[in-house]
Coordinates of C-alpha atoms in Angstrom, one line a residue:
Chain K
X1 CA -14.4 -20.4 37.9
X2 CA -15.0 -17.3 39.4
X3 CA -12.5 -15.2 40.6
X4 CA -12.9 -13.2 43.8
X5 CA -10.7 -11.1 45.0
X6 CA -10.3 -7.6 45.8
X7 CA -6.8 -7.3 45.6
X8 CA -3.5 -8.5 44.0
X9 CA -0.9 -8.1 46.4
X10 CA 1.2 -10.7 46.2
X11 CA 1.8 -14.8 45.3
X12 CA 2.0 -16.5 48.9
X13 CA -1.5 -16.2 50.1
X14 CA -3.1 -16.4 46.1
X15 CA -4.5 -20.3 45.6
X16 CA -3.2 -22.6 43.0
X17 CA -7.1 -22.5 41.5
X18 CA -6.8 -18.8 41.2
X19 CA -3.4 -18.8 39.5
X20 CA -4.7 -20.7 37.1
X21 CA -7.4 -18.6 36.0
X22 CA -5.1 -15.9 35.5
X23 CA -3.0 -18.2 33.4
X24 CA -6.0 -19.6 31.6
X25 CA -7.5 -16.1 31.2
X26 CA -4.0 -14.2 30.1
X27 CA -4.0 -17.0 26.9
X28 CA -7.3 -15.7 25.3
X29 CA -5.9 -12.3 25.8
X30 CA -2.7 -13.0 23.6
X31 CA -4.5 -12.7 20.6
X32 CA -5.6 -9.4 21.1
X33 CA -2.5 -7.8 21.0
X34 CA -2.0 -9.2 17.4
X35 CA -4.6 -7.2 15.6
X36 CA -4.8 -4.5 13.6
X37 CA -7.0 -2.7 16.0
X38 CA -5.2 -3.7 19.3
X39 CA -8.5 -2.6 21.4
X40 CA -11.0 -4.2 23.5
X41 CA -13.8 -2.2 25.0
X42 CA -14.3 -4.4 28.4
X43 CA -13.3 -1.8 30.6
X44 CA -14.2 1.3 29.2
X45 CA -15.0 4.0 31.6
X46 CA -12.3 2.9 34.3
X47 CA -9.7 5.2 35.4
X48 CA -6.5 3.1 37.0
X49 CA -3.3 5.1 38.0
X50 CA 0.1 3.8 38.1
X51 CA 1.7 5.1 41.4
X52 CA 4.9 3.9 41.1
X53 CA 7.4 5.3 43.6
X54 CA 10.6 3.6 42.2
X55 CA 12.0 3.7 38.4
X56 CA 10.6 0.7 36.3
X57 CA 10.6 0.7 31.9
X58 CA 8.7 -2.9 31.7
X59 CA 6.3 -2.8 34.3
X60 CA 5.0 0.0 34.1
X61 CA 4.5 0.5 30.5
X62 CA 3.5 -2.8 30.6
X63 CA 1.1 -2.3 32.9
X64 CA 0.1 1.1 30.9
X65 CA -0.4 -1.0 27.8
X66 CA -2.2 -3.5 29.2
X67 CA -5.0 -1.2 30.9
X68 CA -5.3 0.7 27.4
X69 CA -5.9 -2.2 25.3
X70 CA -9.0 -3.1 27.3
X71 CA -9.9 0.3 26.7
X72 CA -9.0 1.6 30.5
X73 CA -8.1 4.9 31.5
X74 CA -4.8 5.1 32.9
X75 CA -2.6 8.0 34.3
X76 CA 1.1 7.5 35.4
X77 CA 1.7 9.3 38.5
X78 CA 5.6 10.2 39.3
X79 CA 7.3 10.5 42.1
X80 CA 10.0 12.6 41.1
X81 CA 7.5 15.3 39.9
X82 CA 4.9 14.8 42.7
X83 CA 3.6 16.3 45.8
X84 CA 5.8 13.7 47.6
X85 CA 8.9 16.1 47.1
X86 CA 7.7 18.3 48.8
X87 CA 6.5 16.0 52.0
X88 CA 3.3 14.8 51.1
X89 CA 2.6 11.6 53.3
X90 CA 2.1 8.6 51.3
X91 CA -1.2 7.8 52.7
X92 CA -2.2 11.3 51.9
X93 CA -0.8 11.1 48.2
X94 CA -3.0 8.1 47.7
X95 CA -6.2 9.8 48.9
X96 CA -6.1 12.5 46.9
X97 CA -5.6 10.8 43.9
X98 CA -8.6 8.6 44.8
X99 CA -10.4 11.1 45.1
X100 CA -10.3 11.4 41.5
X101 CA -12.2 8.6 41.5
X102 CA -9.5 5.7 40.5
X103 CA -11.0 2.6 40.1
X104 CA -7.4 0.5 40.3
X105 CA -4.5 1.6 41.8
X106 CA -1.1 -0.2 40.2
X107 CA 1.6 0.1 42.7
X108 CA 5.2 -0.1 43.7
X109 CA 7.4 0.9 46.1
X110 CA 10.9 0.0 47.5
X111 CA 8.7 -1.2 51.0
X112 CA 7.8 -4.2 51.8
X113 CA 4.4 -4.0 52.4
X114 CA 3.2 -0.6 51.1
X115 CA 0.3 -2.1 48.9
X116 CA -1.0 -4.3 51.5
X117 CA -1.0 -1.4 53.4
X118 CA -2.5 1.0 51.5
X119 CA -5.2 -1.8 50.6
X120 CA -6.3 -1.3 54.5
X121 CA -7.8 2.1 54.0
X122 CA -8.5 3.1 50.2
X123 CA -11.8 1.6 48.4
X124 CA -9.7 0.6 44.5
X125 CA -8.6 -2.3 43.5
X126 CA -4.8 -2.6 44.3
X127 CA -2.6 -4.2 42.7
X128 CA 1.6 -4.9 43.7
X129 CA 3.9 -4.4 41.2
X130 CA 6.7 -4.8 43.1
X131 CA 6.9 -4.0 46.9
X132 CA 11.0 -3.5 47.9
X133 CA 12.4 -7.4 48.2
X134 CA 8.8 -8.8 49.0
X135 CA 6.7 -9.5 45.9
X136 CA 6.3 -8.8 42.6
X137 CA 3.3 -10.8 41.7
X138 CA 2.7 -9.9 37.8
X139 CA 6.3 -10.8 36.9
X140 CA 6.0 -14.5 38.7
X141 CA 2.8 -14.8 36.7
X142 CA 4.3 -13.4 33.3
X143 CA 7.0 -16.1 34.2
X144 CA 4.8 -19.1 34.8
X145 CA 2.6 -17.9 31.7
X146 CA 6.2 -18.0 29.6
X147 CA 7.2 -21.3 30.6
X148 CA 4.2 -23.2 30.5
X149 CA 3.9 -21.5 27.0
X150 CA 7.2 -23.3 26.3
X151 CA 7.1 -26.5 28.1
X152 CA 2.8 -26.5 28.2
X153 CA 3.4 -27.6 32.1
X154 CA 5.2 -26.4 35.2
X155 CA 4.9 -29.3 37.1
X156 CA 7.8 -31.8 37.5
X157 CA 10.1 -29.2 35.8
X158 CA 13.5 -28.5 37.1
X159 CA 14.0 -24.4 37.9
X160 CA 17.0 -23.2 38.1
X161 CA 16.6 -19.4 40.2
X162 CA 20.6 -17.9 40.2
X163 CA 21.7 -14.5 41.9
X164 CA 21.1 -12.0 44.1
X165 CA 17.8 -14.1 45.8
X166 CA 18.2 -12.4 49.0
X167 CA 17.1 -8.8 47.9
X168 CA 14.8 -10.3 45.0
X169 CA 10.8 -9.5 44.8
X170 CA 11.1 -11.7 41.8
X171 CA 12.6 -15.2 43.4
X172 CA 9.9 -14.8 46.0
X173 CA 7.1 -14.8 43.6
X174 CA 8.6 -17.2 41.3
X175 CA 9.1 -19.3 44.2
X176 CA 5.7 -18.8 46.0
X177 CA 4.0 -19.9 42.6
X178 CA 5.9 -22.7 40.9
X179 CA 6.2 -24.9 44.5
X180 CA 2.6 -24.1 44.1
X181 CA 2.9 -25.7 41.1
X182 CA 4.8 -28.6 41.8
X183 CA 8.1 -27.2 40.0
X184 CA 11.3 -28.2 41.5
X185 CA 13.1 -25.4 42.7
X186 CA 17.1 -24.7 43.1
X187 CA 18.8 -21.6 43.9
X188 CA 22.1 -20.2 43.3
X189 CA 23.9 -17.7 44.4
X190 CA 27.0 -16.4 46.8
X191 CA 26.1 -17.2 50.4
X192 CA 25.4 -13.8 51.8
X193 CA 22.4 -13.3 48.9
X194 CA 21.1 -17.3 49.6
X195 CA 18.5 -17.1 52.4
X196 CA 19.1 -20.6 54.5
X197 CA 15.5 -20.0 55.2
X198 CA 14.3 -20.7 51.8
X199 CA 15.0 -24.8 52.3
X200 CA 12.2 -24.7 54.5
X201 CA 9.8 -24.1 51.6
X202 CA 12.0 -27.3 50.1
X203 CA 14.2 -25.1 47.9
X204 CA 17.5 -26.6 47.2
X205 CA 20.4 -24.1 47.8
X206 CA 23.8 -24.1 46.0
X207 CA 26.5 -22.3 45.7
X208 CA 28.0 -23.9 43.0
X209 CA 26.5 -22.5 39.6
X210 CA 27.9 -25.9 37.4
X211 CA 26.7 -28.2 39.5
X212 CA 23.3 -27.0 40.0
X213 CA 22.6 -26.4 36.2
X214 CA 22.8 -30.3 35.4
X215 CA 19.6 -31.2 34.0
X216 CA 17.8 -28.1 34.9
X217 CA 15.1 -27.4 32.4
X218 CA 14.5 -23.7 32.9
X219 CA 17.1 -21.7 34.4
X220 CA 15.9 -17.8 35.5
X221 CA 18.6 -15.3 35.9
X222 CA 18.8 -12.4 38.2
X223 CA 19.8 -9.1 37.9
X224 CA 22.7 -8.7 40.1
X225 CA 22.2 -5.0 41.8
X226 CA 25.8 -3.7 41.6
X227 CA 23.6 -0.7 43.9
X228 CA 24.1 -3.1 47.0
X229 CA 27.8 -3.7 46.3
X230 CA 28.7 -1.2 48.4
X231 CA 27.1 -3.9 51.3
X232 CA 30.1 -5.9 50.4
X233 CA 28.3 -8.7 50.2
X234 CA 30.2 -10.6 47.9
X235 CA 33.6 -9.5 47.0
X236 CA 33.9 -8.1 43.6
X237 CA 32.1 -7.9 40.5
X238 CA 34.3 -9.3 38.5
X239 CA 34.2 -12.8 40.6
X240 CA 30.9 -12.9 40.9
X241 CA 31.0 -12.9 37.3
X242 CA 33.8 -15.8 37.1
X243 CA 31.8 -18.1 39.3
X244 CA 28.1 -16.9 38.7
X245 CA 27.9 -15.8 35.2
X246 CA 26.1 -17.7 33.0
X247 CA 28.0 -18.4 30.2
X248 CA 27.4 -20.9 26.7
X249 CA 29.9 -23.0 28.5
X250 CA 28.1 -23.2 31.4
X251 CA 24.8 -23.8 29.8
X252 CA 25.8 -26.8 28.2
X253 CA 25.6 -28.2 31.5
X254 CA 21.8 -27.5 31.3
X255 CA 19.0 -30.1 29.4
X256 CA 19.4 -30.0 25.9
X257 CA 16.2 -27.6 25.4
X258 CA 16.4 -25.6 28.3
X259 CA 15.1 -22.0 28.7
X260 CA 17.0 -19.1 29.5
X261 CA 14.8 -16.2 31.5
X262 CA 15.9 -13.1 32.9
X263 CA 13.2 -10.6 34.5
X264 CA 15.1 -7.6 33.5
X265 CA 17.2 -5.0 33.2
X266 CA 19.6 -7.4 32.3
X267 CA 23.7 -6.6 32.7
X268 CA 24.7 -7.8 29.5
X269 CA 28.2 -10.3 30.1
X270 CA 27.8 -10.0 34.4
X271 CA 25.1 -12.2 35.2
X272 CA 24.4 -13.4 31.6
X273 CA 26.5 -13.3 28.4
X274 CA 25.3 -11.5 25.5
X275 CA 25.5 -14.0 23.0
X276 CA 23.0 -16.4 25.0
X277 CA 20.9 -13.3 26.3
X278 CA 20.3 -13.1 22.0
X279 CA 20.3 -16.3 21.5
X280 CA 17.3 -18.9 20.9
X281 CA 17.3 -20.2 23.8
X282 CA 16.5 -16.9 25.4
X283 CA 12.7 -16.2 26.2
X284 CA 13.6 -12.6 27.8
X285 CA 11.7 -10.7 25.0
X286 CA 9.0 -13.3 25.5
X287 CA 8.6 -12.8 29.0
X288 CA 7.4 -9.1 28.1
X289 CA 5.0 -9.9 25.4
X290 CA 3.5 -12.1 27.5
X291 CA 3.4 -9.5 30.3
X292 CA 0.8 -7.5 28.8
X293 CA -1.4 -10.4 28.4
X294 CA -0.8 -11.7 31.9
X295 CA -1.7 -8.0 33.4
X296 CA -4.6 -7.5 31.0
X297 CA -5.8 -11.1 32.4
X298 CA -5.3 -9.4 35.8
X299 CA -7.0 -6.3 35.3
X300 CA -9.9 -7.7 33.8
X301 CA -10.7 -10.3 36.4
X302 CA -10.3 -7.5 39.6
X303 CA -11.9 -4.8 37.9
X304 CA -14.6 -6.7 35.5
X305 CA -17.6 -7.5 36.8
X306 CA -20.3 -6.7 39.5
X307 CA -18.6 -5.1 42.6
X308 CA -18.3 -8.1 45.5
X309 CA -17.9 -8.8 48.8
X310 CA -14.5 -9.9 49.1
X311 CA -12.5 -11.4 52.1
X312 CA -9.1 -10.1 51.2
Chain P
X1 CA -32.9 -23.5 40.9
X2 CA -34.7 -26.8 39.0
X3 CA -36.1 -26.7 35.9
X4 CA -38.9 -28.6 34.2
X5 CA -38.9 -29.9 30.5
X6 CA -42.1 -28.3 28.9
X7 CA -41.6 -29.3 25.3
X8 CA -38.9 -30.8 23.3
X9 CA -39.4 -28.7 19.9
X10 CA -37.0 -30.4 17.3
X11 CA -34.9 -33.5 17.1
X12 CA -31.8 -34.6 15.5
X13 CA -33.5 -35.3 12.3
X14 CA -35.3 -32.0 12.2
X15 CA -32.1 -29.8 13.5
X16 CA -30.6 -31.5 9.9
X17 CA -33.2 -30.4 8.2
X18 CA -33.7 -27.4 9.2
X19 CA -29.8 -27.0 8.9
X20 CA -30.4 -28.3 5.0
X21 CA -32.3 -26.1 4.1
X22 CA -30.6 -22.7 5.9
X23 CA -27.5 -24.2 3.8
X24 CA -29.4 -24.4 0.4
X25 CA -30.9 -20.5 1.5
X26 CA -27.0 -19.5 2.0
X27 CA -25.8 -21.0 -1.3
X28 CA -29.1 -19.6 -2.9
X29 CA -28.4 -15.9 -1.9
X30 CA -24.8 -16.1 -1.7
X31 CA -23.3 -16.1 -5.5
X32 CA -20.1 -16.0 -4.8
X33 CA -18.7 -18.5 -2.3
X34 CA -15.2 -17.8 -2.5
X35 CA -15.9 -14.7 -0.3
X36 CA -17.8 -16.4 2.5
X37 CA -16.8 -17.2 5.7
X38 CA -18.5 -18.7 9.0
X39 CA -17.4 -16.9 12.4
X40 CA -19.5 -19.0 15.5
X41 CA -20.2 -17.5 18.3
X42 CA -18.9 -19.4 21.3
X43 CA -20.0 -22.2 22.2
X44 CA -22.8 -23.7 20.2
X45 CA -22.7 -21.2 17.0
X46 CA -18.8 -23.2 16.3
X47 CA -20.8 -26.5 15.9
X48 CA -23.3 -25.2 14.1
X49 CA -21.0 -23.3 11.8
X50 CA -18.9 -26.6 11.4
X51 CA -22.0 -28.3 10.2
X52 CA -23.4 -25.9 7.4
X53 CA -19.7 -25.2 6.3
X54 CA -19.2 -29.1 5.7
X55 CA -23.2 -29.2 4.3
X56 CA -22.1 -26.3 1.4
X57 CA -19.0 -28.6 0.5
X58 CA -20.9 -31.9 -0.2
X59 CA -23.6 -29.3 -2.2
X60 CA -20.7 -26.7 -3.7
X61 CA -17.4 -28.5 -3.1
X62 CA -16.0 -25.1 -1.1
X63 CA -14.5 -25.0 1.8
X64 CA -15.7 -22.3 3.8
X65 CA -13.6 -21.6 6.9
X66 CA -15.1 -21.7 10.3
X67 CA -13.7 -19.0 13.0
X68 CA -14.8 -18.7 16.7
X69 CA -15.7 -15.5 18.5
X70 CA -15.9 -15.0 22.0
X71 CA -17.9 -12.3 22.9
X72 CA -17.2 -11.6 26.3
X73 CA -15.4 -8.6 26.0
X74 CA -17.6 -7.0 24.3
X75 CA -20.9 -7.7 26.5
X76 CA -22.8 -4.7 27.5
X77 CA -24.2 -6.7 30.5
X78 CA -21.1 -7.0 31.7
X79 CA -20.9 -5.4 34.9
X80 CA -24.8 -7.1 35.7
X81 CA -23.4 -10.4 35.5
X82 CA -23.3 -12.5 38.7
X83 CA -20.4 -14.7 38.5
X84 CA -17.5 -13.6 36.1
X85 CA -17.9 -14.9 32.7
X86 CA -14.7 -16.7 31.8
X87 CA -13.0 -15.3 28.8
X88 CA -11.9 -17.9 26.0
X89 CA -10.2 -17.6 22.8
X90 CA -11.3 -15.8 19.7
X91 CA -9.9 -17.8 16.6
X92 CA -10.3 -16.2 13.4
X93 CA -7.2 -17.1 11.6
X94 CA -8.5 -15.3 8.1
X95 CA -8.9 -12.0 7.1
X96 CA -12.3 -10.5 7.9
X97 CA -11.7 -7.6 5.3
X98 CA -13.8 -7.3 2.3
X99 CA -15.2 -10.9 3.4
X100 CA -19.3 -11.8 3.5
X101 CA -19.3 -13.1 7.3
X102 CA -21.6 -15.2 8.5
X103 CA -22.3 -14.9 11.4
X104 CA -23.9 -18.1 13.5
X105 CA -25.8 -18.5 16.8
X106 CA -27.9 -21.1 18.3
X107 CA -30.4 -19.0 19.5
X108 CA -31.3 -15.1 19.0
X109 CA -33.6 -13.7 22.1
X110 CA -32.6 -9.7 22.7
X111 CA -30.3 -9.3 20.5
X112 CA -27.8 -8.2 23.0
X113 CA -25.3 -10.8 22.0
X114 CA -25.4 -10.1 18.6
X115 CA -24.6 -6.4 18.9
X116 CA -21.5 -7.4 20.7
X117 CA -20.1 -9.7 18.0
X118 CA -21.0 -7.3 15.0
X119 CA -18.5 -4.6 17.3
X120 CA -16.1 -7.4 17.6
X121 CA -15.9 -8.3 14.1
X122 CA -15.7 -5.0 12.6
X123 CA -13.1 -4.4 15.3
X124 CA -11.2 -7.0 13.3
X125 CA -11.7 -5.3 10.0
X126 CA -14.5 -3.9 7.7
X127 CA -16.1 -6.9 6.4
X128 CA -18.3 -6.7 3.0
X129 CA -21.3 -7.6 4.6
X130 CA -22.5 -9.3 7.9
X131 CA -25.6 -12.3 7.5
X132 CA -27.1 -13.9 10.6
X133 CA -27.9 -17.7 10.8
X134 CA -29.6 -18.1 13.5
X135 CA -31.0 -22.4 14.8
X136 CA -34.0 -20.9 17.0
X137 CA -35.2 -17.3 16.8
X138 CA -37.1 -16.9 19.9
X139 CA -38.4 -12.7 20.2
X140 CA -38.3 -10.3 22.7
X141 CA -35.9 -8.7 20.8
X142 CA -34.2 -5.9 22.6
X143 CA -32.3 -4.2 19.8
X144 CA -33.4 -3.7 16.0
X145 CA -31.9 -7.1 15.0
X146 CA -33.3 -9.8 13.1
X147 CA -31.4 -12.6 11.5
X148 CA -31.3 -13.8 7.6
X149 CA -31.4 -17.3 8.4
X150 CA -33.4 -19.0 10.8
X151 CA -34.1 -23.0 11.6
X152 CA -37.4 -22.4 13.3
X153 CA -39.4 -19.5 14.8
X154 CA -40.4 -19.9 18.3
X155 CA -42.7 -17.9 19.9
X156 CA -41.6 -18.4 24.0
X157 CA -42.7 -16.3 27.3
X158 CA -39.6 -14.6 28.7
X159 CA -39.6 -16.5 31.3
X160 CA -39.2 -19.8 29.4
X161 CA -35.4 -21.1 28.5
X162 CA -34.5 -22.4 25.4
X163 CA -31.5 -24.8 25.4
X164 CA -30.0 -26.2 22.0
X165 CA -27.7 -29.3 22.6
X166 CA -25.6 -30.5 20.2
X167 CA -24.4 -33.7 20.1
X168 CA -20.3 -32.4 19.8
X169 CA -21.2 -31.4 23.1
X170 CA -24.4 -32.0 24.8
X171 CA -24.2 -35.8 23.7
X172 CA -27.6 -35.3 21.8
X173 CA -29.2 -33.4 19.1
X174 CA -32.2 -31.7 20.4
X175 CA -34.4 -28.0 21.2
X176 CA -35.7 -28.2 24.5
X177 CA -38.2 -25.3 25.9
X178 CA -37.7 -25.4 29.9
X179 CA -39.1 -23.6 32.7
X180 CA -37.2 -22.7 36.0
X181 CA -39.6 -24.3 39.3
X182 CA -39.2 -22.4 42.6
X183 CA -38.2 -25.0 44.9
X184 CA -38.8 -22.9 47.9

């Protein structure tokens, strides 16, 4: 099954054959990262650099790790301690640092958009990891890679997506790829974060967390981002937490072996207590294992391999 | 592009054989059994690994383990390749470390392959030694490589194909020498 493509930018336009190969591809990389020597020499001799122009801990060491155990090199560029500071243009940033001959760029950026855009004019492979509230195609991946691992299908399964879906890369993806997948999709959240125009994908919208929950077999939490509060888009923290939290009580509601996910930074006891964010039922720690297998997957099918013309 | 059937060089009945005998060479050479283990090479060296572990336990009764290695990652035609090789599973679920390996194929042509599994394996550890079992040995060897076990020399043109089948997969047991035919 070949995979050709240029480019990961996002989930929407990606098809269900190709999302598979990642998937298929990411479980032979799993092992790797249980050895003694956690090293593969596959791409040896290519330079990536992470351009991330927002703050990230998972993704981008993720990312970093992944690139490195497939024997990658791979530089971390910063924005806080970059040209950018000082009013470089971001298509300029990104052709100088090509010029160093990168073979992958890694990027993200709080606008929608920037990788596709920067895909228009440099000659890497570019990859989104995370573009503002559009897409953030690795974690969607690392997600449907976590809960096939646990269920070993996504189709026919009841998801469960509560929060702040209006502002989140993350419920795109997720969204994008498990309809894709034939997953049954719900979403809760307060109105003003709950995009009416997600039912025309066929997404069920609630607003009423124990209602939704019954039956659901995996059930992803969002962070809530306290940083748009000041929006006033829903009226206090503290009822949010009464109403959206999601609590043991709550999760009883839930099938009897139902997941827990959260793509992280999690606020322990707002959207998710602490005691079920440790508990068993929690795959968060999971989901970041299985992040570095899912990006080397990714890395290894855009950068492997004889250069190609692509359409994308 | 087609391909013509020029010979069909061995048959279930001599792949045993042949197989018999490599299995009497590997007890033979190998005093102490309790160190061995079989690592096939994906796809065919699993089968054939499968069969001359379950050959030394009816001769020996000891069970060898069988692990699979997938090469792909370590291919130095990589970036030559047309399509995009698919990468599958590597299962060794024992300790290479201090282990005799034996290391199985179904057929060994420039030696390229083998290189590659010899780097993944001692990526895994540093075994006590590495033997190669090899069904067809074919030449035009690339690299200096030659294997301790072999089921039949076959002296081929490089432009000839050898393809093993193997009943676990291929339905039947046979060595078939084939030539491509330009259709155009």
């Amino acid at each position: 099954m070949p995979f050709d493509h240029k480019h990961l930018l996002g989930i929407e336009f990606l098809p269900k054959k190709d999302i598979l190969t990642i998937l298929d591809t990411a479980e032979s990389f799993v092992e790797i990262s249980t050895r003694e020597v956690k090293k593969v020499p596959i791409l040896r001799g290519k330079t990536i650099i992470n351009l991330f122009f927002e703050p990230s801990t998972r993704t981008r060491s993720s990312f970093e790790l992944a690139a490195k155990r497939l024997s990658a090199d791979i530089i971390n560029f910063n924005r806080q301690f970059s040209s950018v500071v000082k009013g470089e243009t971001l298509k300029d940033t990104v052709l100088n640092l090509e010029s160093m001959q990168s073979d992958a760029l890694i990027i993200r950026h709080n606008c929608p958009g920037v990788p596709h855009y920067i895909s228009t004019f440099c000659r890497s492979h570019v990859i989104n990891a995370g573009d503002g509230a559009h897409e953030h195609p690795t974690q969607a991946l690392l997600d449907a890679f976590t809960i096939r691992q646990q269920k070993k299908k996504l189709e026919g399964l009841k998801i469960l997506i509560v929060g702040d879906i209006l502002h989140s890369r993350v419920a795109r993806s997720n969204i994008f790829l498990l309809s894709k997948m034939g997953a049954e999709i719900a979403c809760v959240g307060p109105p003003a974060l709950l995009p009416e125009e997600f039912k025309e994908f066929g997404i069920a919208c609630d607003y009423d967390l124990d209602r939704a929950i019954q039956g659901a077999d995996v059930i992803m939490m969002l962070r809530i981002q306290s940083e748009r509060q000041q929006k006033n888009l829903f009226p206090s923290l503290r009822e949010y937490k009464d109403i959206f939290s999601l609590t043991p009580k709550r999760f009883r509601r839930a099938k009897r072996n139902a997941i827990i996910m959260h793509p992280g930074p999690i606020n322990r006891g707002v959207e998710i207590s602490a005691d079920l964010a440790d508990s068993a039922k929690s795959v968060i720690l999971r989901q970041v294992e299985n992040g570095i297998a899912v990006r080397m997957a990714v890395l290894y099918l855009l950068l492997g391999g004889k250069e190609r013309e692509t359409t994308d | 592009m087609a391909e013509k059937i020029k010979a069909r060089v061995m048959d279930a009945r001599k792949i045993k054989r042949a197989l018999h005998r490599m299995a009497t060479e590997i007890i033979e050479r190998n005093r102490d059994l309790s160190s061995l283990v079989i690592v096939g090479i994906r796809t065919r060296g699993i089968y054939l690994g499968k069969r001359v572990s379950s050959m030394i336990k009816e001769l020996e009764n000891i069970k060898i383990p069988v692990g699979v290695l997938d090469i792909t990652l370590y291919r130095d035609d990589f970036s030559e390749l047309e399509a995009q090789h698919m990468v599958k599973k590597t299962e060794i679920d024992f300790s290479v470390v201090d282990k005799d390996i034996l290391l199985v194929d179904d057929v060994l042509f420039t030696g390229r392959t083998i290189r590659a599994a010899m780097d993944s394996l001692i990526d895994l550890g540093r075994p006590k030694s590495i033997q190669l079992f090899i069904l067809i040995d074919r030449g035009h060897r690339e690299l200096p490589i030659r294997a301790d076990y072999v089921g039949k020399f076959l002296p081929t043109s490089k432009r000839e194909i050898v393809q093993v089948h193997l009943k676990e997969i291929d339905e039947t047991d046979e060595v078939l020498i084939t030539e491509p035919v330009d259709t155009t």
